[in-house]
PDB file of C-alpha atoms in Angstrom:
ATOM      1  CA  UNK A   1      86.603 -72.311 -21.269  1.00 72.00           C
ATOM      2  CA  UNK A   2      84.102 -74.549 -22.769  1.00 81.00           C
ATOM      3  CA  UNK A   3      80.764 -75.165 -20.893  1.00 87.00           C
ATOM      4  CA  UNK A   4      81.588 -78.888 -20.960  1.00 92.00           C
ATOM      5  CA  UNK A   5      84.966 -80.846 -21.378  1.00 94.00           C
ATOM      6  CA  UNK A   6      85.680 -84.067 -22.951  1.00 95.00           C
ATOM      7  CA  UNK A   7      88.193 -85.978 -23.604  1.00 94.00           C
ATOM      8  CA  UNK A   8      87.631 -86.813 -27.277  1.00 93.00           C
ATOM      9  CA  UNK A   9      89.661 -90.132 -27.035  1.00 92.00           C
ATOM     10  CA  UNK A  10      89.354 -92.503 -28.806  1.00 95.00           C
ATOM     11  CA  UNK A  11      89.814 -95.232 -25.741  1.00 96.00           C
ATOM     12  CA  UNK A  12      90.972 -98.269 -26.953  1.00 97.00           C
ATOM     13  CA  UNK A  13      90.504-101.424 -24.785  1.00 97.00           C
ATOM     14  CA  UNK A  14      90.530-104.902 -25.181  1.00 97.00           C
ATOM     15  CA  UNK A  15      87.372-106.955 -24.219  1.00 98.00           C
ATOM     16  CA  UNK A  16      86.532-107.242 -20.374  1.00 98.00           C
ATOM     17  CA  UNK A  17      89.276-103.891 -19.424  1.00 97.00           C
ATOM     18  CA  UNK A  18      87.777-101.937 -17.479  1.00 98.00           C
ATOM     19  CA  UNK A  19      87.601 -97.831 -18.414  1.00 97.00           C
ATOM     20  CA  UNK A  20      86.653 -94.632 -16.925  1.00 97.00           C
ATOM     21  CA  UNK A  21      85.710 -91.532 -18.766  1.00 94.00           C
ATOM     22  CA  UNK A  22      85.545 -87.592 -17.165  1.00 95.00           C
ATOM     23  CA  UNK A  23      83.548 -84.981 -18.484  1.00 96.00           C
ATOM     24  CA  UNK A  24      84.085 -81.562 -16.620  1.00 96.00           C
ATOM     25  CA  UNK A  25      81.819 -78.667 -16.735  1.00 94.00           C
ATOM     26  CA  UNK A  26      82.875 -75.190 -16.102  1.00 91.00           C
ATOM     27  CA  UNK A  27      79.329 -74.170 -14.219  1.00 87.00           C
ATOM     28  CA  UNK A  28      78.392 -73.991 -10.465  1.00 85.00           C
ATOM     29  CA  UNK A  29      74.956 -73.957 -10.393  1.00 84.00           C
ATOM     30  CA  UNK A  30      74.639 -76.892 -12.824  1.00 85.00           C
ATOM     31  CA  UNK A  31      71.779 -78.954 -11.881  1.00 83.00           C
ATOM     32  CA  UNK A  32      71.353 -82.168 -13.523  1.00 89.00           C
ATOM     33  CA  UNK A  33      73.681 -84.623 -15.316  1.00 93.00           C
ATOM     34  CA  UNK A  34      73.490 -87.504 -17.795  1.00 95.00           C
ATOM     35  CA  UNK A  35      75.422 -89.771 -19.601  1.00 97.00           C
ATOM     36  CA  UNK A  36      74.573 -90.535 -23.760  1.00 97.00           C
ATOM     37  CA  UNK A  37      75.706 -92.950 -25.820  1.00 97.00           C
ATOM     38  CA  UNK A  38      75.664 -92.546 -29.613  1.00 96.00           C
ATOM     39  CA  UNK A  39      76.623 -94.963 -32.363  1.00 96.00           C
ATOM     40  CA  UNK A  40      78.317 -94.370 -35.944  1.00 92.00           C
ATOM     41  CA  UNK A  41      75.603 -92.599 -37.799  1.00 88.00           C
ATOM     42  CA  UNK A  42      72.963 -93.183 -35.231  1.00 92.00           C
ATOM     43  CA  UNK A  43      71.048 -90.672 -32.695  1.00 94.00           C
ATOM     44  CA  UNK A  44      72.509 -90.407 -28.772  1.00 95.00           C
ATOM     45  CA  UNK A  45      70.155 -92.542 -26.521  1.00 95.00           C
ATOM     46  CA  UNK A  46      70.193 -92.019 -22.747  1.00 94.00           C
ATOM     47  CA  UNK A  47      72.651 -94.354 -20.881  1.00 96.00           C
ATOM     48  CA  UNK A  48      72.055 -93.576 -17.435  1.00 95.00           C
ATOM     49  CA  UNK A  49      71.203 -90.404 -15.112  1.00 93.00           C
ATOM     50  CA  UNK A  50      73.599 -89.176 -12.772  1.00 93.00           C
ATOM     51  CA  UNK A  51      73.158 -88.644  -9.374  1.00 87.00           C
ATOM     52  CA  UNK A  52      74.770 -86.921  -6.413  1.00 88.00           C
ATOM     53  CA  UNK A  53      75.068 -90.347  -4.288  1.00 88.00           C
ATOM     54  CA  UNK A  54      76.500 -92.030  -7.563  1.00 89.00           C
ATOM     55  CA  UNK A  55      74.755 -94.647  -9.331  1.00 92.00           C
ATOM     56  CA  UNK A  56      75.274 -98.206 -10.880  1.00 95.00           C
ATOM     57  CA  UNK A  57      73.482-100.056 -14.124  1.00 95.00           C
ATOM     58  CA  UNK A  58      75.265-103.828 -14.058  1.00 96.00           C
ATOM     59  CA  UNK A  59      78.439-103.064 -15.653  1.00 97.00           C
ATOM     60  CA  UNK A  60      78.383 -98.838 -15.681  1.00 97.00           C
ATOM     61  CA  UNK A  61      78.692 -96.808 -12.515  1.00 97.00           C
ATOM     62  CA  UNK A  62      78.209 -93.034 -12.689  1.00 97.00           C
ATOM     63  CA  UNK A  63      79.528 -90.773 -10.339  1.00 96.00           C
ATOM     64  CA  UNK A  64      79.250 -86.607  -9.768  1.00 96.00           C
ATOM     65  CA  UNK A  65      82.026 -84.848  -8.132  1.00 94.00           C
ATOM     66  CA  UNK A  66      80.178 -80.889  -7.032  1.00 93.00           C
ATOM     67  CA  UNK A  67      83.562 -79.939  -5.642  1.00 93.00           C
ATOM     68  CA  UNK A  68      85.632 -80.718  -8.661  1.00 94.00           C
ATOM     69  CA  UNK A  69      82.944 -79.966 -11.199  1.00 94.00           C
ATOM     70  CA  UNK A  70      83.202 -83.352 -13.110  1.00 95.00           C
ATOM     71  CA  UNK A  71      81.024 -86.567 -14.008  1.00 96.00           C
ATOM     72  CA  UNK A  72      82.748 -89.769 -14.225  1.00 97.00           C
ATOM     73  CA  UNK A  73      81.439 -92.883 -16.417  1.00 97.00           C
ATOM     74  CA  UNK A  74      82.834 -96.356 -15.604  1.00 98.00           C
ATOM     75  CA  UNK A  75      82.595 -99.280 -17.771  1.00 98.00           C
ATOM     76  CA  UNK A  76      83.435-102.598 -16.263  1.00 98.00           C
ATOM     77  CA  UNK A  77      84.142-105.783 -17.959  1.00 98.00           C
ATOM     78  CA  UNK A  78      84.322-104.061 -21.335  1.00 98.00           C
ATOM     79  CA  UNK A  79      82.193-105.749 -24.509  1.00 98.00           C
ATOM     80  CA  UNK A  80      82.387-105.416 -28.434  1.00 98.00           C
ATOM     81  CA  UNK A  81      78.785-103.633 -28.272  1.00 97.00           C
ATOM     82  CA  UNK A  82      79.985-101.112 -25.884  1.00 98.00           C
ATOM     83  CA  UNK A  83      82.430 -99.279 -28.896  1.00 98.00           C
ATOM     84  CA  UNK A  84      80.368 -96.143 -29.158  1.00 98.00           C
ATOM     85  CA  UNK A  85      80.828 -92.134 -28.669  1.00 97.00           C
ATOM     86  CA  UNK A  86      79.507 -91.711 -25.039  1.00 98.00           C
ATOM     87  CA  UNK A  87      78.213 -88.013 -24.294  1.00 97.00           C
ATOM     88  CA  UNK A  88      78.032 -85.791 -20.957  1.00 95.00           C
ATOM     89  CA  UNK A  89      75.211 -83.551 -21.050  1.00 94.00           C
ATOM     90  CA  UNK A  90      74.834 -80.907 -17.984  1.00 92.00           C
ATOM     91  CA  UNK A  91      71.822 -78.819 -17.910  1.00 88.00           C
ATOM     92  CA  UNK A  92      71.420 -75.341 -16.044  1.00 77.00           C
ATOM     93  CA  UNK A  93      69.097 -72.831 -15.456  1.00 70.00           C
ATOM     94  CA  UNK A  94      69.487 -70.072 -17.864  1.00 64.00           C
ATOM     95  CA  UNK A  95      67.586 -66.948 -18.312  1.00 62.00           C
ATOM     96  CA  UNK A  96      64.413 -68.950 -16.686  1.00 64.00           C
ATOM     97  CA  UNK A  97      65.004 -71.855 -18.530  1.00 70.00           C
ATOM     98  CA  UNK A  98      66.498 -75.234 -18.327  1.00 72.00           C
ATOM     99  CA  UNK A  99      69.356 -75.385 -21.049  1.00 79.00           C
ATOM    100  CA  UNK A 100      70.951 -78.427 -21.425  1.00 85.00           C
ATOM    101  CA  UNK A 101      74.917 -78.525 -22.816  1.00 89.00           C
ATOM    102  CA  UNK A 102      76.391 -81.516 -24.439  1.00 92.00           C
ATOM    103  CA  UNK A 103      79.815 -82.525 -24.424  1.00 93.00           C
ATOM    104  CA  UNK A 104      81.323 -83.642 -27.849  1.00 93.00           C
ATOM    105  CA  UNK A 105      81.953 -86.804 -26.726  1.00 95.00           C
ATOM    106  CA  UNK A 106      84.640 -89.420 -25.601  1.00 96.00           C
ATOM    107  CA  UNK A 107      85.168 -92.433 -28.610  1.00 97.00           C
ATOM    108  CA  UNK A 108      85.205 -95.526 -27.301  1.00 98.00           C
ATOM    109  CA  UNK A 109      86.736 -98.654 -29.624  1.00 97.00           C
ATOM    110  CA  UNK A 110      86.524-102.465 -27.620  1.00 98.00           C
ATOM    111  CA  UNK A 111      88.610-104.684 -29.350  1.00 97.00           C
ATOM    112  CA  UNK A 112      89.231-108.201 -29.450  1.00 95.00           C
TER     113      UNK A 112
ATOM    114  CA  UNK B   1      57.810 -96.087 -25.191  1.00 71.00           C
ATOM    115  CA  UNK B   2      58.333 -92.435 -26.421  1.00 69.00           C
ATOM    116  CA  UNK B   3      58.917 -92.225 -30.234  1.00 91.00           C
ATOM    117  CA  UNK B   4      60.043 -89.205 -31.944  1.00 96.00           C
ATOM    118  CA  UNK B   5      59.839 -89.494 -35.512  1.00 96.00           C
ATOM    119  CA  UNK B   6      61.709 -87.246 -38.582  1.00 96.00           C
ATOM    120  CA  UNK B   7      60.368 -87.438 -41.603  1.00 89.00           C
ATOM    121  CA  UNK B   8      63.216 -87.982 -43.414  1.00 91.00           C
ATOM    122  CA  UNK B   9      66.694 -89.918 -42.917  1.00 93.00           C
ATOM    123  CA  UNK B  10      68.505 -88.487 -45.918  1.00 95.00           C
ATOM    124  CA  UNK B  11      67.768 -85.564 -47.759  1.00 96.00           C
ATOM    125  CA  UNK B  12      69.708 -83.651 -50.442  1.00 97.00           C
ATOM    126  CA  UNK B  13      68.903 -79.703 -51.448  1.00 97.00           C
ATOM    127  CA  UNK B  14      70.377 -77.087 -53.466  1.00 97.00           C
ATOM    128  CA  UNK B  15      71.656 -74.252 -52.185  1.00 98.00           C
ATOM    129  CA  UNK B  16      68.900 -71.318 -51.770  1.00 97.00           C
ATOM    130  CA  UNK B  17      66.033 -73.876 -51.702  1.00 97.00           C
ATOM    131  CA  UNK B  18      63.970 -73.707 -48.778  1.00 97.00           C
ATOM    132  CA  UNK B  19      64.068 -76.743 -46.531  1.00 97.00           C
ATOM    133  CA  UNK B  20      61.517 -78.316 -44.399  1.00 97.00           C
ATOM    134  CA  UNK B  21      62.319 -80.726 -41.721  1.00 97.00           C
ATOM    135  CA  UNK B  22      59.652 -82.277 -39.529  1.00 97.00           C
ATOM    136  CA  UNK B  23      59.685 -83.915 -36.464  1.00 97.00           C
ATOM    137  CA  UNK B  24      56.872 -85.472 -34.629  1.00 97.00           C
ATOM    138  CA  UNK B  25      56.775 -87.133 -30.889  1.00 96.00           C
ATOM    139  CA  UNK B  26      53.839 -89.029 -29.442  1.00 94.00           C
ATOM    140  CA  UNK B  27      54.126 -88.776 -25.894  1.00 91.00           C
ATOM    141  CA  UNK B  28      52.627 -85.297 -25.706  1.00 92.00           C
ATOM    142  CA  UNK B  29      55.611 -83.901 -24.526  1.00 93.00           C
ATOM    143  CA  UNK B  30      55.790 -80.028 -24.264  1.00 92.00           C
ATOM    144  CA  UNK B  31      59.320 -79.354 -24.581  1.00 93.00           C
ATOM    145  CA  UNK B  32      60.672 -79.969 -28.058  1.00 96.00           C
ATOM    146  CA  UNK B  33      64.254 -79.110 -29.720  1.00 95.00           C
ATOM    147  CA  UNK B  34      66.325 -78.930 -32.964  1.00 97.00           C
ATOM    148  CA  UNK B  35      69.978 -79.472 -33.094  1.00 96.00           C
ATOM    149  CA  UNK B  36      73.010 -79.925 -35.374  1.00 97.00           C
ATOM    150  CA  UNK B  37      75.333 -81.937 -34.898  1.00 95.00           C
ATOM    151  CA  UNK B  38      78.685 -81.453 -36.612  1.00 94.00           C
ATOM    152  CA  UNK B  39      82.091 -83.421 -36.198  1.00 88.00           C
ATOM    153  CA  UNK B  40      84.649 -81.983 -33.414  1.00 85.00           C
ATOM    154  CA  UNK B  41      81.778 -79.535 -32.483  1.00 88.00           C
ATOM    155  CA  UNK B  42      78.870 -82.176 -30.805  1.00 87.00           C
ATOM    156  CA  UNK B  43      74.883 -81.228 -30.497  1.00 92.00           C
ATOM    157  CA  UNK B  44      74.690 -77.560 -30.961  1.00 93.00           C
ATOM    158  CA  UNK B  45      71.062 -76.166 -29.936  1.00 93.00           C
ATOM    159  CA  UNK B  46      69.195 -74.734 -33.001  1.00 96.00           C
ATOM    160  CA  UNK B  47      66.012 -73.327 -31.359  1.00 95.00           C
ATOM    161  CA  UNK B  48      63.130 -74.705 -29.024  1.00 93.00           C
ATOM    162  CA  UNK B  49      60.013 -74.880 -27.681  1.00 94.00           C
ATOM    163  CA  UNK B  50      58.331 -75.424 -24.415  1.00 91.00           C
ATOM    164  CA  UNK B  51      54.726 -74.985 -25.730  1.00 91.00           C
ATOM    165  CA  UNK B  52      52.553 -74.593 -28.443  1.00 92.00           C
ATOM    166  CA  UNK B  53      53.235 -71.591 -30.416  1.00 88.00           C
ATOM    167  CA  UNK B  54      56.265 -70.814 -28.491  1.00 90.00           C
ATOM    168  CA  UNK B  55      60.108 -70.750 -28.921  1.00 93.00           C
ATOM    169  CA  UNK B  56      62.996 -70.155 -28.293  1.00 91.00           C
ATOM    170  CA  UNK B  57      66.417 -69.226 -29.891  1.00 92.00           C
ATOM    171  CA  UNK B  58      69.162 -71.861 -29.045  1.00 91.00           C
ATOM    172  CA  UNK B  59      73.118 -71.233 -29.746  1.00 90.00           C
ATOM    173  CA  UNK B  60      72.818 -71.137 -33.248  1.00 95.00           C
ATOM    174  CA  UNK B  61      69.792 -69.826 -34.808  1.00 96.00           C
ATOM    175  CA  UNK B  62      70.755 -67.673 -37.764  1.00 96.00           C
ATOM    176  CA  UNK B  63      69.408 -68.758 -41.261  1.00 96.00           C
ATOM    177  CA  UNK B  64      66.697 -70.722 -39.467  1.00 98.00           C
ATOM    178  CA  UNK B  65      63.242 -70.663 -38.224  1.00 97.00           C
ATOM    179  CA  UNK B  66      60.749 -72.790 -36.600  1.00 97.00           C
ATOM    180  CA  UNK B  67      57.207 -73.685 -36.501  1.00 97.00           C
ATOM    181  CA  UNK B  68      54.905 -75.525 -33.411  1.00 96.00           C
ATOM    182  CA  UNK B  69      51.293 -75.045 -34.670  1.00 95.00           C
ATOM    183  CA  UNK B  70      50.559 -78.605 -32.563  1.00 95.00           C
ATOM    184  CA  UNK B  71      51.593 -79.643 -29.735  1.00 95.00           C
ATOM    185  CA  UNK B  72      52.960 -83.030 -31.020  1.00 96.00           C
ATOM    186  CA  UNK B  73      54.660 -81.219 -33.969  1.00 97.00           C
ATOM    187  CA  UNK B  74      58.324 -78.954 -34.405  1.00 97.00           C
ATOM    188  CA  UNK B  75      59.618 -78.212 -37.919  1.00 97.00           C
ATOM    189  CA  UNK B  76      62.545 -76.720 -39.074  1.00 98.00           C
ATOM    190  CA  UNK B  77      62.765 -74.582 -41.918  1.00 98.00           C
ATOM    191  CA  UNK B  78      66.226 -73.667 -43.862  1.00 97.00           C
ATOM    192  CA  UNK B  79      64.895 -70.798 -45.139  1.00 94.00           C
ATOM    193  CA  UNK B  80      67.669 -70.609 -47.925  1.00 97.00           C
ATOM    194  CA  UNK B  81      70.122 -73.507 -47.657  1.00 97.00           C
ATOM    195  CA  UNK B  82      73.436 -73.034 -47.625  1.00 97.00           C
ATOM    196  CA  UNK B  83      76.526 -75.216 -48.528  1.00 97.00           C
ATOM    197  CA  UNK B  84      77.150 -74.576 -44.568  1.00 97.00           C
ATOM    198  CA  UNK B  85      74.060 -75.782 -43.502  1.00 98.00           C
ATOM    199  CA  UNK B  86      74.816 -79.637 -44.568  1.00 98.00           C
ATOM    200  CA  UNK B  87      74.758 -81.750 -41.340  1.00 97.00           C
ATOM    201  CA  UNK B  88      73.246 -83.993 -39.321  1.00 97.00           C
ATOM    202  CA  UNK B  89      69.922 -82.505 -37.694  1.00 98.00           C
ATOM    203  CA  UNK B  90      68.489 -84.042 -34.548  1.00 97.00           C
ATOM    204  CA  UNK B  91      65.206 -83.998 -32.882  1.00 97.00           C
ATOM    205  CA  UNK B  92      64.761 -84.104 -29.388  1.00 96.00           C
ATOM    206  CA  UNK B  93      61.731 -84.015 -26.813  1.00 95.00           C
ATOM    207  CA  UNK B  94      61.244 -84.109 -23.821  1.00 91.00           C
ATOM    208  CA  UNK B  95      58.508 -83.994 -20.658  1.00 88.00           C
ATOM    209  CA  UNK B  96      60.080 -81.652 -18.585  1.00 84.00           C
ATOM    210  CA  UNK B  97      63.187 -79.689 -19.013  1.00 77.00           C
ATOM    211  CA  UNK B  98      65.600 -81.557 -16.913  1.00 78.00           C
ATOM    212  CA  UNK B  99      64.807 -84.551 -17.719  1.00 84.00           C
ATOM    213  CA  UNK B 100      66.508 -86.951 -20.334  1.00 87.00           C
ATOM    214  CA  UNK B 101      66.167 -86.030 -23.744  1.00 91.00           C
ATOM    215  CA  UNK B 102      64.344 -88.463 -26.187  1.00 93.00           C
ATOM    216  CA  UNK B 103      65.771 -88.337 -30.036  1.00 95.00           C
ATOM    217  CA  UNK B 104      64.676 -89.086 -32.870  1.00 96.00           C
ATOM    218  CA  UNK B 105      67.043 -90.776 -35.874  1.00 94.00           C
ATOM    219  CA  UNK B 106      68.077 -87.852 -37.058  1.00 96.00           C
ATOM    220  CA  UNK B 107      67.993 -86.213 -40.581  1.00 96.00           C
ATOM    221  CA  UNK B 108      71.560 -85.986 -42.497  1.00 96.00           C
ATOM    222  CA  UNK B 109      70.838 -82.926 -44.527  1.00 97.00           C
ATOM    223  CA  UNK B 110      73.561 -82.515 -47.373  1.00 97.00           C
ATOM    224  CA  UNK B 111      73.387 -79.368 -49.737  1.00 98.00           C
ATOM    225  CA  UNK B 112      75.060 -78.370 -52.365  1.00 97.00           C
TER     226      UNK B 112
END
């Protein structure tokens, strides 16, 4: 089982949907969590932390399930600019250091 | 704001050459990384280095090495290039190790 799950998509939505993205992670004792976005041919750029009592930026709300071992990433009121490749990335603690796992990412097209 | 600079954005080699790619961040940062990052397969850790001098072996080391004589400073060396090698290569740094990762633009190494 891979580290961390994605589902490679692509989502496709038209303008102001609204669209929710999981990214599992096989690990326990996983201790921090973020969500990435990366454009076509670009470098991934840090979208928003997640933390364990959730947490909103305007139109994205990130959530962390511990029980189920997943992150969720919700997009409200969809744009054009939001069509990107959004990335989990879990870290853990591995032989005394932090190592930090990506997910391959979940395309997302916003269309007209 | 924290830059993190590669030296180059495109960069062609033959195979057997030895390749050098730099990567330089200016928030004196003491965690730096390397990875590829290859279609269907996402960010695959290279190697890293949480101080001067130090590193690390990430998921994927073989057929490179790395250099951190400063602390603002991680290179990447292909020590022979191979056809196998062509990707995109990303630079990453960051203050502490579970804390968001800061990228540079990346460097899409083609050989051939």
């Amino acid at each position: 089982r891979k580290e961390v799950e994605q589902d490679p998509g692509p989502f496709n939505v038209p303008e102001g949907a609204t669209v929710a993205f999981n990214c599992t992670y096989s690990n326990s004792a996983s201790q921090s969590f973020f969500w990435y976005r990366q454009d076509c041919r670009k470098e991934p750029k840090l979208l928003m932390s997640v933390y364990s009592s959730g947490n909103e930026d305007g139109r994205f709300t990130a959530q962390l399930n511990r029980a189920s071992q997943y992150i969720s990433l919700l997009i409200r009121d969809s744009k054009l600019s939001d069509s990107a490749t959004y990335l989990c990335v879990v870290t853990l603690l591995n032989t005394g250091f932090q190592k930090l796992v990506f997910g391959t990412g979940t395309r997302l097209l916003v269309s007209p | 704001d924290v830059k993190v600079t590669q030296s180059s954005r495109y960069l062609v080699k033959r195979t057997g050459e030895k390749v050098f790619l730099e990567c330089v961040q200016d928030m004196d940062h003491e965690n730096m990384f390397w990875y590829r990052q290859d279609p269907g397969l996402g960010l695959r850790l290279i190697y890293f280095s949480y101080d001067v001098k130090m590193k690390e072996k990430g998921d994927i080391p073989e057929g490179y090495s790395v250099s951190r004589e400063k602390k603002e400073r991680f290179s990447l060396i292909l020590e022979s290039a191979s056809t196998n090698q062509t990707s995109m290569y990303l630079c990453a740094s960051t203050e502490q190790l579970n804390s968001p990762l800061h990228f540079g633009n990346g460097t899409r190494l083609t050989v051939t």
